[in-house]
Amino acid sequence: MIKVKWLTLAIGAIILCHAPVKAQTKHSFSLGEQDFLLDGKPFQMISGEMHYPRVPREAWRDRMKMAKAMGLNTIGTYVFWNLHEPQKGVFDFTGNNDIVEFVRIAQQEGLWVVLRPSPYVCAEWEFGGYPYWLQNEKGLVVRSKEAQYLKEYKAYIDEVGKRLAPMQINHGGNILMVQIENEYGSYGSDKEYLAINQKMFKEAGFDGLLYTCDPAADAANGHLEGLLPAINGLDNPAKVKALVNKLHNGKGPYYIAEWYPAWFDWWGAPHHTVPAQAYAGRLDSVLTAGMSINMYMFHGGTTRGFMNGANYKDTSPYEPQTSSYDYDAPLDEAGNPTAKYLKFREVIQRSLPKGQALPQVPAAKPAMQISPVTLSQAAVLLNNLPKAVENPTPLTFEDLKQDYGYMLYSTTVEGGRSALLKVKQLRDFAIVMLNGKTVGTLDRRTKRDSINLELPTGNVKLDILVENMGRINFGKYLLENKKGITEKVLLGGEEVKGWKMYRFPMANSNAFRFIKATQSGNSPVMKKGNFNVSTLADTYLDMSKWGKGVVWVNGHNLGKYWNIGPQQTIYVPKEWLKKGSNSIIVLDLLTYNEQKVVTTSKPVLNVMVKK
């Protein structure tokens, strides 16, 4: 009897949820005993997570049309503090950071939005979404009641509220509800802290429906009395209902806020895939039970620039995530439907009343292969040094107010000997050079912090180029996220002093002196070239013959590559190409004499190379 009742409600909800979202029409959205209520009627969210910075702004609308065609009625997204306040007091909601436009396009496409400003997001994102500069505020402790943190947090959430609170459903917009904090129960259990979050959100103008979300095992820690507890990672309807009832006075609604039909990747580990069939039945059981769900991810896209995060805990090594955020999601990295997309669409279609059809699936985009591109110009980093900062001991990225990229540490040591070089607390990857020539690497992932050096006679120039491979985005080490050489350098057991630091944040890839490329490179180098296209289509750069680095096309930082895998290609969206001449710049830390970039029409995301 109960099953029949829930099925009836679910079908009724789906009829509602595919009605257009009318702009500037005020609706009500509230909690019923068992269901969400839209204008007083049962409503079932069938949502998919998609993050605006991981998709070119020019493609937001196309991705949303794909969401609609699969049967989704809602888009979930985080809001990323470190994108919107990259430096203290400097806010940016423009270009690909224009979340207001992202929400507006969703409304135009007939989609509701679940907003997750947190301010902590996890999301395999640099520092879990926190701005790096928080670490420069002495005594500041994230995710706590510490006064400085709350002050900075409030300034940020107020800026978000100015722009997005008017877009809540009760103000004529399409934001159904707003999440406070994010999986806080996996981190702490301070209910007073959660209440402060709630108060801040309300003061920022978020006066609609607020909720928390946590993994099932941590939901009691992360739930705040009076708010709806959403559950992550659990898709057994009976278990979800029992847990929510326990925390929410015996009532629903029931919302699975993060449902994982696959997983993310990190460097040096195989690409994660999950067959669609393994999750189609689970999706069907949730929808049949009338529960609301958010697929994490519906479309992952790409974590471009230097914005990938990393995992690290006592039982596993440091694991920086790949730039590809394909996630084996229903919509692939380029925004094309997969077998999983079609299977899930079948499940959703079956839950609709007879005769009600989903929109036709837009055609997959063509992808092209371009003739090999010759990079004829080069800029050696050691020949393009910015102004140095001198200090007896190494300074961190944060000490020098540098967010991402690379830092070069340079000094002179006495030669004519063999000695062990040890970098204590390296974060994260280093190229070691003697007299301008690379002699080895250090890698936090493998705990390789030492190298034996054969020092030539005389004074020897020692250079250590350190890469920030991504600040930790989850767990207790969130509070230990400074980058660079964070302690000291030992050579032959003696501390090395007298350092010059050179900052390479790589915010402007054109700010380097390029000359004709040669085949005699022996240290990290940038290569530059141009290529012509007559047709605009997606393509992929095959970087498997290169070493480790970053690629820019037409000024867009497309993300990182590393030939250890699993990711071997870099996705180039057609929206960022132009007919005629296009520019490409490659920074490589390990391979100095490669001069050609080849392309392919298909991604390569699961090739491992043992190093």
Tab-separated table of C-alpha atoms in Angstrom, residues 16-199:
chain	number	residue	atom	x	y	z
A	16	LEU	CA	5.182	18.998	-12.229
A	17	CYS	CA	8.933	19.000	-12.485
A	18	HIS	CA	8.994	19.084	-16.286
A	19	ALA	CA	6.844	22.184	-16.465
A	20	PRO	CA	8.778	25.299	-17.516
A	21	VAL	CA	10.407	27.405	-14.826
A	22	LYS	CA	8.799	30.782	-15.494
A	23	ALA	CA	11.012	33.786	-14.896
A	24	GLN	CA	9.823	36.310	-12.337
A	25	THR	CA	6.870	34.131	-11.319
A	26	LYS	CA	6.892	33.682	-7.574
A	27	HIS	CA	6.454	30.136	-6.388
A	28	SER	CA	6.471	28.544	-2.974
A	29	PHE	CA	8.793	25.699	-2.057
A	30	SER	CA	8.457	23.957	1.275
A	31	LEU	CA	8.783	20.705	3.179
A	32	GLY	CA	5.880	18.291	3.374
A	33	GLU	CA	5.619	15.254	5.598
A	34	GLN	CA	7.043	12.990	2.876
A	35	ASP	CA	7.726	15.227	-0.122
A	36	PHE	CA	8.985	18.598	-1.193
A	37	LEU	CA	6.052	20.837	-2.028
A	38	LEU	CA	6.143	23.173	-5.023
A	39	ASP	CA	3.205	25.541	-4.829
A	40	GLY	CA	1.689	23.128	-2.343
A	41	LYS	CA	1.944	20.031	-4.574
A	42	PRO	CA	4.370	17.087	-4.274
A	43	PHE	CA	7.589	17.695	-6.186
A	44	GLN	CA	10.410	15.281	-6.917
A	45	MET	CA	13.821	16.720	-7.725
A	46	ILE	CA	15.749	14.781	-10.342
A	47	SER	CA	18.937	16.769	-10.220
A	48	GLY	CA	22.425	16.618	-11.641
A	49	GLU	CA	25.578	18.328	-10.381
A	50	MET	CA	27.420	20.581	-12.837
A	51	HIS	CA	29.961	23.234	-11.848
A	52	TYR	CA	30.100	26.490	-13.788
A	53	PRO	CA	33.922	26.912	-13.687
A	54	ARG	CA	34.434	23.421	-15.092
A	55	VAL	CA	32.463	24.206	-18.258
A	56	PRO	CA	33.198	27.056	-20.698
A	57	ARG	CA	30.667	29.816	-20.163
A	58	GLU	CA	29.804	29.626	-23.857
A	59	ALA	CA	28.723	25.995	-23.375
A	60	TRP	CA	26.575	26.359	-20.253
A	61	ARG	CA	23.324	26.455	-22.198
A	62	ASP	CA	24.188	23.416	-24.332
A	63	ARG	CA	25.015	21.367	-21.223
A	64	MET	CA	21.722	22.357	-19.636
A	65	LYS	CA	19.801	21.293	-22.725
A	66	MET	CA	21.513	17.923	-22.352
A	67	ALA	CA	20.419	17.803	-18.715
A	68	LYS	CA	16.837	18.519	-19.671
A	69	ALA	CA	16.881	15.854	-22.378
A	70	MET	CA	18.068	13.217	-19.912
A	71	GLY	CA	15.103	13.989	-17.693
A	72	LEU	CA	16.665	16.252	-15.085
A	73	ASN	CA	14.639	19.129	-13.715
A	74	THR	CA	17.280	20.636	-11.428
A	75	ILE	CA	20.966	21.538	-11.543
A	76	GLY	CA	23.128	21.442	-8.413
A	77	THR	CA	26.258	23.557	-8.105
A	78	TYR	CA	28.777	24.641	-5.534
A	79	VAL	CA	29.930	28.245	-5.223
A	80	PHE	CA	33.724	28.493	-5.091
A	81	TRP	CA	35.055	31.061	-2.628
A	82	ASN	CA	38.610	31.017	-4.026
A	83	LEU	CA	37.317	31.876	-7.496
A	84	HIS	CA	35.222	34.766	-6.295
A	85	GLU	CA	37.691	36.255	-3.800
A	86	PRO	CA	41.128	35.271	-5.179
A	87	GLN	CA	42.827	37.931	-3.053
A	88	LYS	CA	41.486	39.348	0.200
A	89	GLY	CA	38.756	41.889	-0.476
A	90	VAL	CA	38.977	41.467	-4.270
A	91	PHE	CA	35.817	39.897	-5.663
A	92	ASP	CA	35.240	38.486	-9.146
A	93	PHE	CA	31.881	37.341	-10.522
A	94	THR	CA	32.705	37.907	-14.193
A	95	GLY	CA	33.387	35.701	-17.211
A	96	ASN	CA	33.443	32.020	-16.339
A	97	ASN	CA	32.891	33.026	-12.688
A	98	ASP	CA	29.523	34.614	-13.490
A	99	ILE	CA	27.358	32.300	-11.456
A	100	VAL	CA	24.431	34.716	-11.715
A	101	GLU	CA	24.347	34.138	-15.469
A	102	PHE	CA	24.725	30.382	-14.923
A	103	VAL	CA	21.620	30.361	-12.707
A	104	ARG	CA	19.767	32.649	-15.117
A	105	ILE	CA	20.465	30.350	-18.082
A	106	ALA	CA	19.187	27.409	-16.051
A	107	GLN	CA	15.964	29.307	-15.473
A	108	GLN	CA	15.642	30.115	-19.175
A	109	GLU	CA	16.096	26.426	-19.961
A	110	GLY	CA	13.377	25.399	-17.533
A	111	LEU	CA	15.657	24.089	-14.788
A	112	TRP	CA	15.596	24.676	-11.063
A	113	VAL	CA	18.837	25.133	-9.097
A	114	VAL	CA	20.090	23.822	-5.766
A	115	LEU	CA	22.790	26.218	-4.558
A	116	ARG	CA	25.719	25.119	-2.406
A	117	PRO	CA	27.820	28.118	-1.257
A	118	SER	CA	29.082	26.175	1.776
A	119	PRO	CA	31.814	28.030	1.870
A	120	TYR	CA	33.781	24.751	2.030
A	121	VAL	CA	33.024	22.655	-1.045
A	122	CYS	CA	35.518	19.737	-1.166
A	123	ALA	CA	34.706	18.926	-4.837
A	124	GLU	CA	38.256	17.832	-5.722
A	125	TRP	CA	38.924	21.568	-5.824
A	126	GLU	CA	41.977	23.510	-4.642
A	127	PHE	CA	41.868	23.891	-0.825
A	128	GLY	CA	38.262	22.676	-0.899
A	129	GLY	CA	37.234	26.066	-2.278
A	130	TYR	CA	38.943	28.163	0.377
A	131	PRO	CA	41.131	31.067	-0.798
A	132	TYR	CA	44.836	30.398	-0.197
A	133	TRP	CA	45.248	33.738	1.614
A	134	LEU	CA	43.199	32.589	4.600
A	135	GLN	CA	46.379	30.823	5.701
A	136	ASN	CA	48.131	34.193	5.996
A	137	GLU	CA	45.705	35.389	8.662
A	138	LYS	CA	47.526	34.533	11.865
A	139	GLY	CA	45.463	32.249	14.069
A	140	LEU	CA	42.674	31.788	11.529
A	141	VAL	CA	41.099	28.325	11.642
A	142	VAL	CA	38.710	27.295	8.871
A	143	ARG	CA	35.457	25.514	9.695
A	144	SER	CA	35.471	26.869	13.231
A	145	LYS	CA	34.101	29.656	15.436
A	146	GLU	CA	37.456	31.452	15.347
A	147	ALA	CA	36.701	35.175	14.961
A	148	GLN	CA	38.903	35.976	11.943
A	149	TYR	CA	37.524	33.071	9.977
A	150	LEU	CA	33.942	34.097	10.698
A	151	LYS	CA	34.722	37.673	9.675
A	152	GLU	CA	36.156	36.635	6.293
A	153	TYR	CA	33.434	34.049	5.808
A	154	LYS	CA	30.725	36.652	6.409
A	155	ALA	CA	32.276	39.095	3.948
A	156	TYR	CA	32.252	36.387	1.298
A	157	ILE	CA	28.745	35.045	1.909
A	158	ASP	CA	27.350	38.585	1.940
A	159	GLU	CA	28.800	39.146	-1.535
A	160	VAL	CA	27.254	35.893	-2.721
A	161	GLY	CA	23.944	36.846	-1.143
A	162	LYS	CA	23.851	40.233	-2.889
A	163	ARG	CA	23.892	38.465	-6.212
A	164	LEU	CA	22.048	35.211	-5.652
A	165	ALA	CA	19.555	35.713	-2.810
A	166	PRO	CA	17.208	37.618	-5.185
A	167	MET	CA	17.206	34.528	-7.417
A	168	GLN	CA	15.591	32.297	-4.795
A	169	ILE	CA	12.245	30.794	-5.715
A	170	ASN	CA	10.397	32.904	-3.143
A	171	HIS	CA	11.709	36.029	-4.905
A	172	GLY	CA	10.737	34.967	-8.411
A	173	GLY	CA	13.899	33.040	-9.200
A	174	ASN	CA	14.714	29.379	-9.711
A	175	ILE	CA	16.923	28.562	-6.691
A	176	LEU	CA	14.879	25.995	-4.783
A	177	MET	CA	17.049	25.695	-1.702
A	178	VAL	CA	20.475	26.527	-0.338
A	179	GLN	CA	22.933	24.264	1.465
A	180	ILE	CA	24.857	25.451	4.524
A	181	GLU	CA	28.347	24.054	5.116
A	182	ASN	CA	29.184	20.791	3.318
A	183	GLU	CA	29.633	17.342	4.797
A	184	TYR	CA	30.565	19.020	8.046
A	185	GLY	CA	29.759	15.841	9.949
A	186	SER	CA	32.844	14.212	8.418
A	187	TYR	CA	34.957	16.972	9.943
A	188	GLY	CA	33.330	18.025	13.207
A	189	SER	CA	30.147	18.110	15.280
A	190	ASP	CA	29.954	21.658	16.668
A	191	LYS	CA	26.248	22.553	16.504
A	192	GLU	CA	26.949	26.111	17.597
A	193	TYR	CA	29.211	26.534	14.567
A	194	LEU	CA	26.460	25.191	12.296
A	195	ALA	CA	23.973	27.598	13.845
A	196	ILE	CA	26.343	30.474	13.084
A	197	ASN	CA	26.391	29.295	9.471
A	198	GLN	CA	22.619	29.341	9.368
A	199	LYS	CA	22.485	32.842	10.857
